[in-house]
Amino acid sequence: MRRTSLPCFALLLLIACSPETAMNQELASAESDVAQGGRGLAKLNPSPRKAYELVLRLHNPPGSFAVVEGVAQYDVSNEAQCGYIEPATGAPARITSQEPVTLRRVTDNEYRGTVYLDRMLDEDYYGRGVCHWAFSGAGAMLKATGADGETRFLSFIEADPFVKGQTETRHYPQGDYPRVADLPDYGATGQKDASRFRPELQDTLFSATLTADEVQP
């Protein structure tokens, strides 16, 4: 007898196929996707309009960077009203998404990429009401060659200074490039204030500065 597959296979014939079961399976799949760096149930806005150009400038870098990646972070602002309720706690789970931003090289020490404030789609994801997304900020990650174990130089500018055209500068010891011997895959977040480094390091720092300009339609 030829068998036909069902949209919901009743969990090995032990649980009847139902909307609740399908939703639980979808949530489990979404949680797994998020754990792997995906966006889960979150959807992209097919027609974003609020564009800004993210600008990354390096000063006195210790060498070249083969890997220069950008990211924009978005968070749901009303998760208490629309988010998934954790069964164990009864509290709504935080809903966030980090979307890649392609940074193109303009000069050896300057990179630019487009960030959309309205990149995410407001939608009812969990059947409790429409989730409203808000842009939280943008960042960059640099690695010398991309090899395993190299230092990841990280920088981030939050939404408010981003849209105001302000700058965010982080300073890093040049000695952390291309890697820190006893700290493989070290995530270097640097310091805003260069004077916080030991005096003997302050003459051997480099910096990464982030800023943004609104793209006029």
PDB file of N, CA, C and O in Angstrom, residues 141-198:
ATOM      1  N   MET A 141      33.559  43.474  13.350  1.00  0.00           N
ATOM      2  CA  MET A 141      34.504  42.474  13.843  1.00  0.00           C
ATOM      3  C   MET A 141      35.629  42.344  12.824  1.00  0.00           C
ATOM      4  O   MET A 141      35.387  42.231  11.628  1.00  0.00           O
ATOM      5  N   LEU A 142      36.873  42.391  13.321  1.00  0.00           N
ATOM      6  CA  LEU A 142      38.042  42.291  12.449  1.00  0.00           C
ATOM      7  C   LEU A 142      38.935  41.140  12.890  1.00  0.00           C
ATOM      8  O   LEU A 142      39.144  40.939  14.088  1.00  0.00           O
ATOM      9  N   LYS A 143      39.475  40.414  11.906  1.00  0.00           N
ATOM     10  CA  LYS A 143      40.471  39.380  12.167  1.00  0.00           C
ATOM     11  C   LYS A 143      41.576  39.500  11.124  1.00  0.00           C
ATOM     12  O   LYS A 143      41.326  39.867   9.970  1.00  0.00           O
ATOM     13  N   ALA A 144      42.788  39.157  11.543  1.00  0.00           N
ATOM     14  CA  ALA A 144      43.955  39.345  10.679  1.00  0.00           C
ATOM     15  C   ALA A 144      43.832  38.573   9.363  1.00  0.00           C
ATOM     16  O   ALA A 144      43.915  39.145   8.270  1.00  0.00           O
ATOM     17  N   THR A 145      43.647  37.254   9.450  1.00  0.00           N
ATOM     18  CA  THR A 145      43.527  36.431   8.239  1.00  0.00           C
ATOM     19  C   THR A 145      42.255  35.612   8.209  1.00  0.00           C
ATOM     20  O   THR A 145      41.896  35.076   7.161  1.00  0.00           O
ATOM     21  N   GLY A 146      41.604  35.481   9.357  1.00  0.00           N
ATOM     22  CA  GLY A 146      40.426  34.623   9.450  1.00  0.00           C
ATOM     23  C   GLY A 146      40.740  33.239   9.975  1.00  0.00           C
ATOM     24  O   GLY A 146      39.842  32.401  10.101  1.00  0.00           O
ATOM     25  N   ALA A 147      41.993  32.982  10.312  1.00  0.00           N
ATOM     26  CA  ALA A 147      42.385  31.664  10.803  1.00  0.00           C
ATOM     27  C   ALA A 147      41.821  31.425  12.202  1.00  0.00           C
ATOM     28  O   ALA A 147      41.602  32.365  12.974  1.00  0.00           O
ATOM     29  N   ASP A 148      41.602  30.158  12.527  1.00  0.00           N
ATOM     30  CA  ASP A 148      41.120  29.799  13.858  1.00  0.00           C
ATOM     31  C   ASP A 148      42.100  30.280  14.921  1.00  0.00           C
ATOM     32  O   ASP A 148      43.323  30.169  14.760  1.00  0.00           O
ATOM     33  N   GLY A 149      41.559  30.785  16.010  1.00  0.00           N
ATOM     34  CA  GLY A 149      42.386  31.194  17.140  1.00  0.00           C
ATOM     35  C   GLY A 149      42.833  32.632  17.110  1.00  0.00           C
ATOM     36  O   GLY A 149      43.356  33.132  18.111  1.00  0.00           O
ATOM     37  N   GLU A 150      42.642  33.323  15.992  1.00  0.00           N
ATOM     38  CA  GLU A 150      43.066  34.718  15.924  1.00  0.00           C
ATOM     39  C   GLU A 150      42.160  35.609  16.782  1.00  0.00           C
ATOM     40  O   GLU A 150      40.987  35.297  17.021  1.00  0.00           O
ATOM     41  N   THR A 151      42.703  36.721  17.210  1.00  0.00           N
ATOM     42  CA  THR A 151      41.936  37.685  17.987  1.00  0.00           C
ATOM     43  C   THR A 151      40.815  38.272  17.140  1.00  0.00           C
ATOM     44  O   THR A 151      41.006  38.608  15.968  1.00  0.00           O
ATOM     45  N   ARG A 152      39.645  38.412  17.762  1.00  0.00           N
ATOM     46  CA  ARG A 152      38.510  39.097  17.140  1.00  0.00           C
ATOM     47  C   ARG A 152      38.427  40.494  17.754  1.00  0.00           C
ATOM     48  O   ARG A 152      38.124  40.640  18.939  1.00  0.00           O
ATOM     49  N   PHE A 153      38.739  41.506  16.959  1.00  0.00           N
ATOM     50  CA  PHE A 153      38.657  42.883  17.439  1.00  0.00           C
ATOM     51  C   PHE A 153      37.231  43.385  17.220  1.00  0.00           C
ATOM     52  O   PHE A 153      36.759  43.465  16.087  1.00  0.00           O
ATOM     53  N   LEU A 154      36.551  43.727  18.332  1.00  0.00           N
ATOM     54  CA  LEU A 154      35.125  44.013  18.302  1.00  0.00           C
ATOM     55  C   LEU A 154      34.852  45.471  18.653  1.00  0.00           C
ATOM     56  O   LEU A 154      35.474  46.035  19.552  1.00  0.00           O
ATOM     57  N   SER A 155      33.910  46.058  17.940  1.00  0.00           N
ATOM     58  CA  SER A 155      33.471  47.420  18.257  1.00  0.00           C
ATOM     59  C   SER A 155      31.967  47.509  18.026  1.00  0.00           C
ATOM     60  O   SER A 155      31.396  46.735  17.253  1.00  0.00           O
ATOM     61  N   PHE A 156      31.320  48.476  18.712  1.00  0.00           N
ATOM     62  CA  PHE A 156      29.862  48.591  18.626  1.00  0.00           C
ATOM     63  C   PHE A 156      29.457  50.020  18.940  1.00  0.00           C
ATOM     64  O   PHE A 156      30.027  50.650  19.842  1.00  0.00           O
ATOM     65  N   ILE A 157      28.490  50.542  18.185  1.00  0.00           N
ATOM     66  CA  ILE A 157      27.929  51.856  18.448  1.00  0.00           C
ATOM     67  C   ILE A 157      26.429  51.707  18.647  1.00  0.00           C
ATOM     68  O   ILE A 157      25.746  51.077  17.830  1.00  0.00           O
ATOM     69  N   GLU A 158      25.911  52.244  19.733  1.00  0.00           N
ATOM     70  CA  GLU A 158      24.501  52.092  20.048  1.00  0.00           C
ATOM     71  C   GLU A 158      23.635  53.004  19.183  1.00  0.00           C
ATOM     72  O   GLU A 158      24.129  53.931  18.522  1.00  0.00           O
ATOM     73  N   ALA A 159      22.333  52.725  19.202  1.00  0.00           N
ATOM     74  CA  ALA A 159      21.405  53.365  18.272  1.00  0.00           C
ATOM     75  C   ALA A 159      21.398  54.888  18.386  1.00  0.00           C
ATOM     76  O   ALA A 159      21.412  55.594  17.360  1.00  0.00           O
ATOM     77  N   ASP A 160      21.366  55.423  19.612  1.00  0.00           N
ATOM     78  CA  ASP A 160      21.233  56.870  19.770  1.00  0.00           C
ATOM     79  C   ASP A 160      22.396  57.638  19.152  1.00  0.00           C
ATOM     80  O   ASP A 160      22.177  58.530  18.312  1.00  0.00           O
ATOM     81  N   PRO A 161      23.657  57.350  19.507  1.00  0.00           N
ATOM     82  CA  PRO A 161      24.760  58.058  18.843  1.00  0.00           C
ATOM     83  C   PRO A 161      24.854  57.732  17.352  1.00  0.00           C
ATOM     84  O   PRO A 161      25.304  58.569  16.562  1.00  0.00           O
ATOM     85  N   PHE A 162      24.429  56.537  16.970  1.00  0.00           N
ATOM     86  CA  PHE A 162      24.451  56.137  15.560  1.00  0.00           C
ATOM     87  C   PHE A 162      23.612  57.099  14.730  1.00  0.00           C
ATOM     88  O   PHE A 162      24.074  57.656  13.728  1.00  0.00           O
ATOM     89  N   VAL A 163      22.347  57.295  15.106  1.00  0.00           N
ATOM     90  CA  VAL A 163      21.445  58.130  14.298  1.00  0.00           C
ATOM     91  C   VAL A 163      21.795  59.615  14.423  1.00  0.00           C
ATOM     92  O   VAL A 163      21.422  60.407  13.545  1.00  0.00           O
ATOM     93  N   LYS A 164      22.507  59.995  15.480  1.00  0.00           N
ATOM     94  CA  LYS A 164      22.902  61.399  15.647  1.00  0.00           C
ATOM     95  C   LYS A 164      24.210  61.726  14.932  1.00  0.00           C
ATOM     96  O   LYS A 164      24.663  62.877  14.962  1.00  0.00           O
ATOM     97  N   GLY A 165      24.830  60.722  14.316  1.00  0.00           N
ATOM     98  CA  GLY A 165      26.075  60.960  13.608  1.00  0.00           C
ATOM     99  C   GLY A 165      27.276  61.107  14.506  1.00  0.00           C
ATOM    100  O   GLY A 165      28.321  61.628  14.091  1.00  0.00           O
ATOM    101  N   GLN A 166      27.162  60.668  15.747  1.00  0.00           N
ATOM    102  CA  GLN A 166      28.286  60.724  16.675  1.00  0.00           C
ATOM    103  C   GLN A 166      29.243  59.554  16.419  1.00  0.00           C
ATOM    104  O   GLN A 166      28.940  58.660  15.625  1.00  0.00           O
ATOM    105  N   THR A 167      30.373  59.561  17.087  1.00  0.00           N
ATOM    106  CA  THR A 167      31.383  58.523  16.880  1.00  0.00           C
ATOM    107  C   THR A 167      31.548  57.666  18.127  1.00  0.00           C
ATOM    108  O   THR A 167      31.263  58.093  19.248  1.00  0.00           O
ATOM    109  N   GLU A 168      32.016  56.457  17.898  1.00  0.00           N
ATOM    110  CA  GLU A 168      32.368  55.532  18.986  1.00  0.00           C
ATOM    111  C   GLU A 168      33.741  54.961  18.652  1.00  0.00           C
ATOM    112  O   GLU A 168      33.906  54.289  17.626  1.00  0.00           O
ATOM    113  N   THR A 169      34.726  55.254  19.495  1.00  0.00           N
ATOM    114  CA  THR A 169      36.097  54.805  19.245  1.00  0.00           C
ATOM    115  C   THR A 169      36.531  53.845  20.343  1.00  0.00           C
ATOM    116  O   THR A 169      36.318  54.100  21.526  1.00  0.00           O
ATOM    117  N   ARG A 170      37.152  52.748  19.929  1.00  0.00           N
ATOM    118  CA  ARG A 170      37.724  51.781  20.860  1.00  0.00           C
ATOM    119  C   ARG A 170      39.207  51.642  20.556  1.00  0.00           C
ATOM    120  O   ARG A 170      39.626  51.600  19.384  1.00  0.00           O
ATOM    121  N   HIS A 171      40.008  51.537  21.616  1.00  0.00           N
ATOM    122  CA  HIS A 171      41.463  51.399  21.488  1.00  0.00           C
ATOM    123  C   HIS A 171      41.873  49.981  21.879  1.00  0.00           C
ATOM    124  O   HIS A 171      41.335  49.406  22.836  1.00  0.00           O
ATOM    125  N   TYR A 172      42.881  49.446  21.163  1.00  0.00           N
ATOM    126  CA  TYR A 172      43.333  48.073  21.374  1.00  0.00           C
ATOM    127  C   TYR A 172      44.865  48.022  21.373  1.00  0.00           C
ATOM    128  O   TYR A 172      45.515  48.738  20.603  1.00  0.00           O
ATOM    129  N   PRO A 173      45.458  47.148  22.171  1.00  0.00           N
ATOM    130  CA  PRO A 173      46.913  46.958  22.109  1.00  0.00           C
ATOM    131  C   PRO A 173      47.313  46.295  20.792  1.00  0.00           C
ATOM    132  O   PRO A 173      46.707  45.295  20.370  1.00  0.00           O
ATOM    133  N   GLN A 174      48.312  46.829  20.156  1.00  0.00           N
ATOM    134  CA  GLN A 174      48.788  46.217  18.916  1.00  0.00           C
ATOM    135  C   GLN A 174      49.311  44.805  19.151  1.00  0.00           C
ATOM    136  O   GLN A 174      49.277  43.959  18.260  1.00  0.00           O
ATOM    137  N   GLY A 175      49.766  44.538  20.371  1.00  0.00           N
ATOM    138  CA  GLY A 175      50.304  43.216  20.673  1.00  0.00           C
ATOM    139  C   GLY A 175      49.267  42.104  20.645  1.00  0.00           C
ATOM    140  O   GLY A 175      49.632  40.923  20.624  1.00  0.00           O
ATOM    141  N   ASP A 176      47.983  42.461  20.651  1.00  0.00           N
ATOM    142  CA  ASP A 176      46.936  41.436  20.561  1.00  0.00           C
ATOM    143  C   ASP A 176      46.725  40.960  19.123  1.00  0.00           C
ATOM    144  O   ASP A 176      45.931  40.048  18.881  1.00  0.00           O
ATOM    145  N   TYR A 177      47.428  41.577  18.175  1.00  0.00           N
ATOM    146  CA  TYR A 177      47.341  41.207  16.754  1.00  0.00           C
ATOM    147  C   TYR A 177      48.529  40.329  16.392  1.00  0.00           C
ATOM    148  O   TYR A 177      49.651  40.645  16.783  1.00  0.00           O
ATOM    149  N   PRO A 178      48.399  39.261  15.655  1.00  0.00           N
ATOM    150  CA  PRO A 178      47.131  38.720  15.147  1.00  0.00           C
ATOM    151  C   PRO A 178      46.410  37.795  16.127  1.00  0.00           C
ATOM    152  O   PRO A 178      45.269  37.466  15.934  1.00  0.00           O
ATOM    153  N   ARG A 179      47.109  37.419  17.226  1.00  0.00           N
ATOM    154  CA  ARG A 179      46.486  36.533  18.204  1.00  0.00           C
ATOM    155  C   ARG A 179      47.178  36.702  19.552  1.00  0.00           C
ATOM    156  O   ARG A 179      48.304  37.193  19.632  1.00  0.00           O
ATOM    157  N   VAL A 180      46.461  36.283  20.596  1.00  0.00           N
ATOM    158  CA  VAL A 180      47.037  36.259  21.943  1.00  0.00           C
ATOM    159  C   VAL A 180      47.364  34.798  22.250  1.00  0.00           C
ATOM    160  O   VAL A 180      46.471  33.942  22.218  1.00  0.00           O
ATOM    161  N   ALA A 181      48.619  34.533  22.545  1.00  0.00           N
ATOM    162  CA  ALA A 181      49.109  33.153  22.625  1.00  0.00           C
ATOM    163  C   ALA A 181      48.295  32.274  23.558  1.00  0.00           C
ATOM    164  O   ALA A 181      47.941  31.138  23.217  1.00  0.00           O
ATOM    165  N   ASP A 182      47.979  32.763  24.743  1.00  0.00           N
ATOM    166  CA  ASP A 182      47.297  31.922  25.721  1.00  0.00           C
ATOM    167  C   ASP A 182      45.781  32.158  25.750  1.00  0.00           C
ATOM    168  O   ASP A 182      45.086  31.639  26.622  1.00  0.00           O
ATOM    169  N   LEU A 183      45.275  32.947  24.787  1.00  0.00           N
ATOM    170  CA  LEU A 183      43.830  33.203  24.713  1.00  0.00           C
ATOM    171  C   LEU A 183      43.357  33.047  23.269  1.00  0.00           C
ATOM    172  O   LEU A 183      43.085  34.038  22.569  1.00  0.00           O
ATOM    173  N   PRO A 184      43.267  31.807  22.786  1.00  0.00           N
ATOM    174  CA  PRO A 184      42.815  31.619  21.406  1.00  0.00           C
ATOM    175  C   PRO A 184      41.401  32.136  21.202  1.00  0.00           C
ATOM    176  O   PRO A 184      40.557  32.042  22.090  1.00  0.00           O
ATOM    177  N   ASP A 185      41.169  32.720  20.031  1.00  0.00           N
ATOM    178  CA  ASP A 185      39.862  33.261  19.668  1.00  0.00           C
ATOM    179  C   ASP A 185      39.435  34.359  20.631  1.00  0.00           C
ATOM    180  O   ASP A 185      38.247  34.530  20.913  1.00  0.00           O
ATOM    181  N   TYR A 186      40.381  35.120  21.108  1.00  0.00           N
ATOM    182  CA  TYR A 186      40.118  36.180  22.080  1.00  0.00           C
ATOM    183  C   TYR A 186      39.232  37.262  21.476  1.00  0.00           C
ATOM    184  O   TYR A 186      39.489  37.760  20.370  1.00  0.00           O
ATOM    185  N   GLY A 187      38.178  37.636  22.175  1.00  0.00           N
ATOM    186  CA  GLY A 187      37.305  38.714  21.745  1.00  0.00           C
ATOM    187  C   GLY A 187      37.732  40.015  22.400  1.00  0.00           C
ATOM    188  O   GLY A 187      37.389  40.276  23.559  1.00  0.00           O
ATOM    189  N   ALA A 188      38.478  40.839  21.691  1.00  0.00           N
ATOM    190  CA  ALA A 188      39.019  42.080  22.239  1.00  0.00           C
ATOM    191  C   ALA A 188      38.008  43.208  22.055  1.00  0.00           C
ATOM    192  O   ALA A 188      37.721  43.614  20.922  1.00  0.00           O
ATOM    193  N   THR A 189      37.474  43.729  23.159  1.00  0.00           N
ATOM    194  CA  THR A 189      36.521  44.825  23.086  1.00  0.00           C
ATOM    195  C   THR A 189      37.185  46.181  23.275  1.00  0.00           C
ATOM    196  O   THR A 189      36.545  47.215  23.072  1.00  0.00           O
ATOM    197  N   GLY A 190      38.456  46.186  23.645  1.00  0.00           N
ATOM    198  CA  GLY A 190      39.185  47.430  23.761  1.00  0.00           C
ATOM    199  C   GLY A 190      38.681  48.335  24.873  1.00  0.00           C
ATOM    200  O   GLY A 190      37.920  47.923  25.745  1.00  0.00           O
ATOM    201  N   GLN A 191      39.129  49.583  24.822  1.00  0.00           N
ATOM    202  CA  GLN A 191      38.744  50.596  25.812  1.00  0.00           C
ATOM    203  C   GLN A 191      38.385  51.900  25.091  1.00  0.00           C
ATOM    204  O   GLN A 191      39.013  52.269  24.096  1.00  0.00           O
ATOM    205  N   LYS A 192      37.368  52.597  25.615  1.00  0.00           N
ATOM    206  CA  LYS A 192      37.061  53.920  25.076  1.00  0.00           C
ATOM    207  C   LYS A 192      38.176  54.911  25.411  1.00  0.00           C
ATOM    208  O   LYS A 192      38.529  55.761  24.597  1.00  0.00           O
ATOM    209  N   ASP A 193      38.698  54.798  26.626  1.00  0.00           N
ATOM    210  CA  ASP A 193      39.706  55.726  27.129  1.00  0.00           C
ATOM    211  C   ASP A 193      41.077  55.068  27.056  1.00  0.00           C
ATOM    212  O   ASP A 193      41.363  54.112  27.789  1.00  0.00           O
ATOM    213  N   ALA A 194      41.926  55.578  26.173  1.00  0.00           N
ATOM    214  CA  ALA A 194      43.254  54.976  25.986  1.00  0.00           C
ATOM    215  C   ALA A 194      44.095  55.036  27.253  1.00  0.00           C
ATOM    216  O   ALA A 194      44.989  54.202  27.457  1.00  0.00           O
ATOM    217  N   SER A 195      43.822  55.993  28.144  1.00  0.00           N
ATOM    218  CA  SER A 195      44.622  56.139  29.359  1.00  0.00           C
ATOM    219  C   SER A 195      44.386  55.006  30.347  1.00  0.00           C
ATOM    220  O   SER A 195      45.114  54.879  31.335  1.00  0.00           O
ATOM    221  N   ARG A 196      43.388  54.174  30.115  1.00  0.00           N
ATOM    222  CA  ARG A 196      43.131  53.061  31.010  1.00  0.00           C
ATOM    223  C   ARG A 196      44.121  51.916  30.796  1.00  0.00           C
ATOM    224  O   ARG A 196      44.202  51.009  31.616  1.00  0.00           O
ATOM    225  N   PHE A 197      44.873  51.948  29.699  1.00  0.00           N
ATOM    226  CA  PHE A 197      45.915  50.951  29.490  1.00  0.00           C
ATOM    227  C   PHE A 197      47.171  51.335  30.274  1.00  0.00           C
ATOM    228  O   PHE A 197      47.383  52.510  30.605  1.00  0.00           O
ATOM    229  N   ARG A 198      47.990  50.339  30.558  1.00  0.00           N
ATOM    230  CA  ARG A 198      49.242  50.604  31.246  1.00  0.00           C
ATOM    231  C   ARG A 198      50.082  51.597  30.441  1.00  0.00           C
ATOM    232  O   ARG A 198      50.046  51.590  29.201  1.00  0.00           O
TER     233      ARG A 198
END
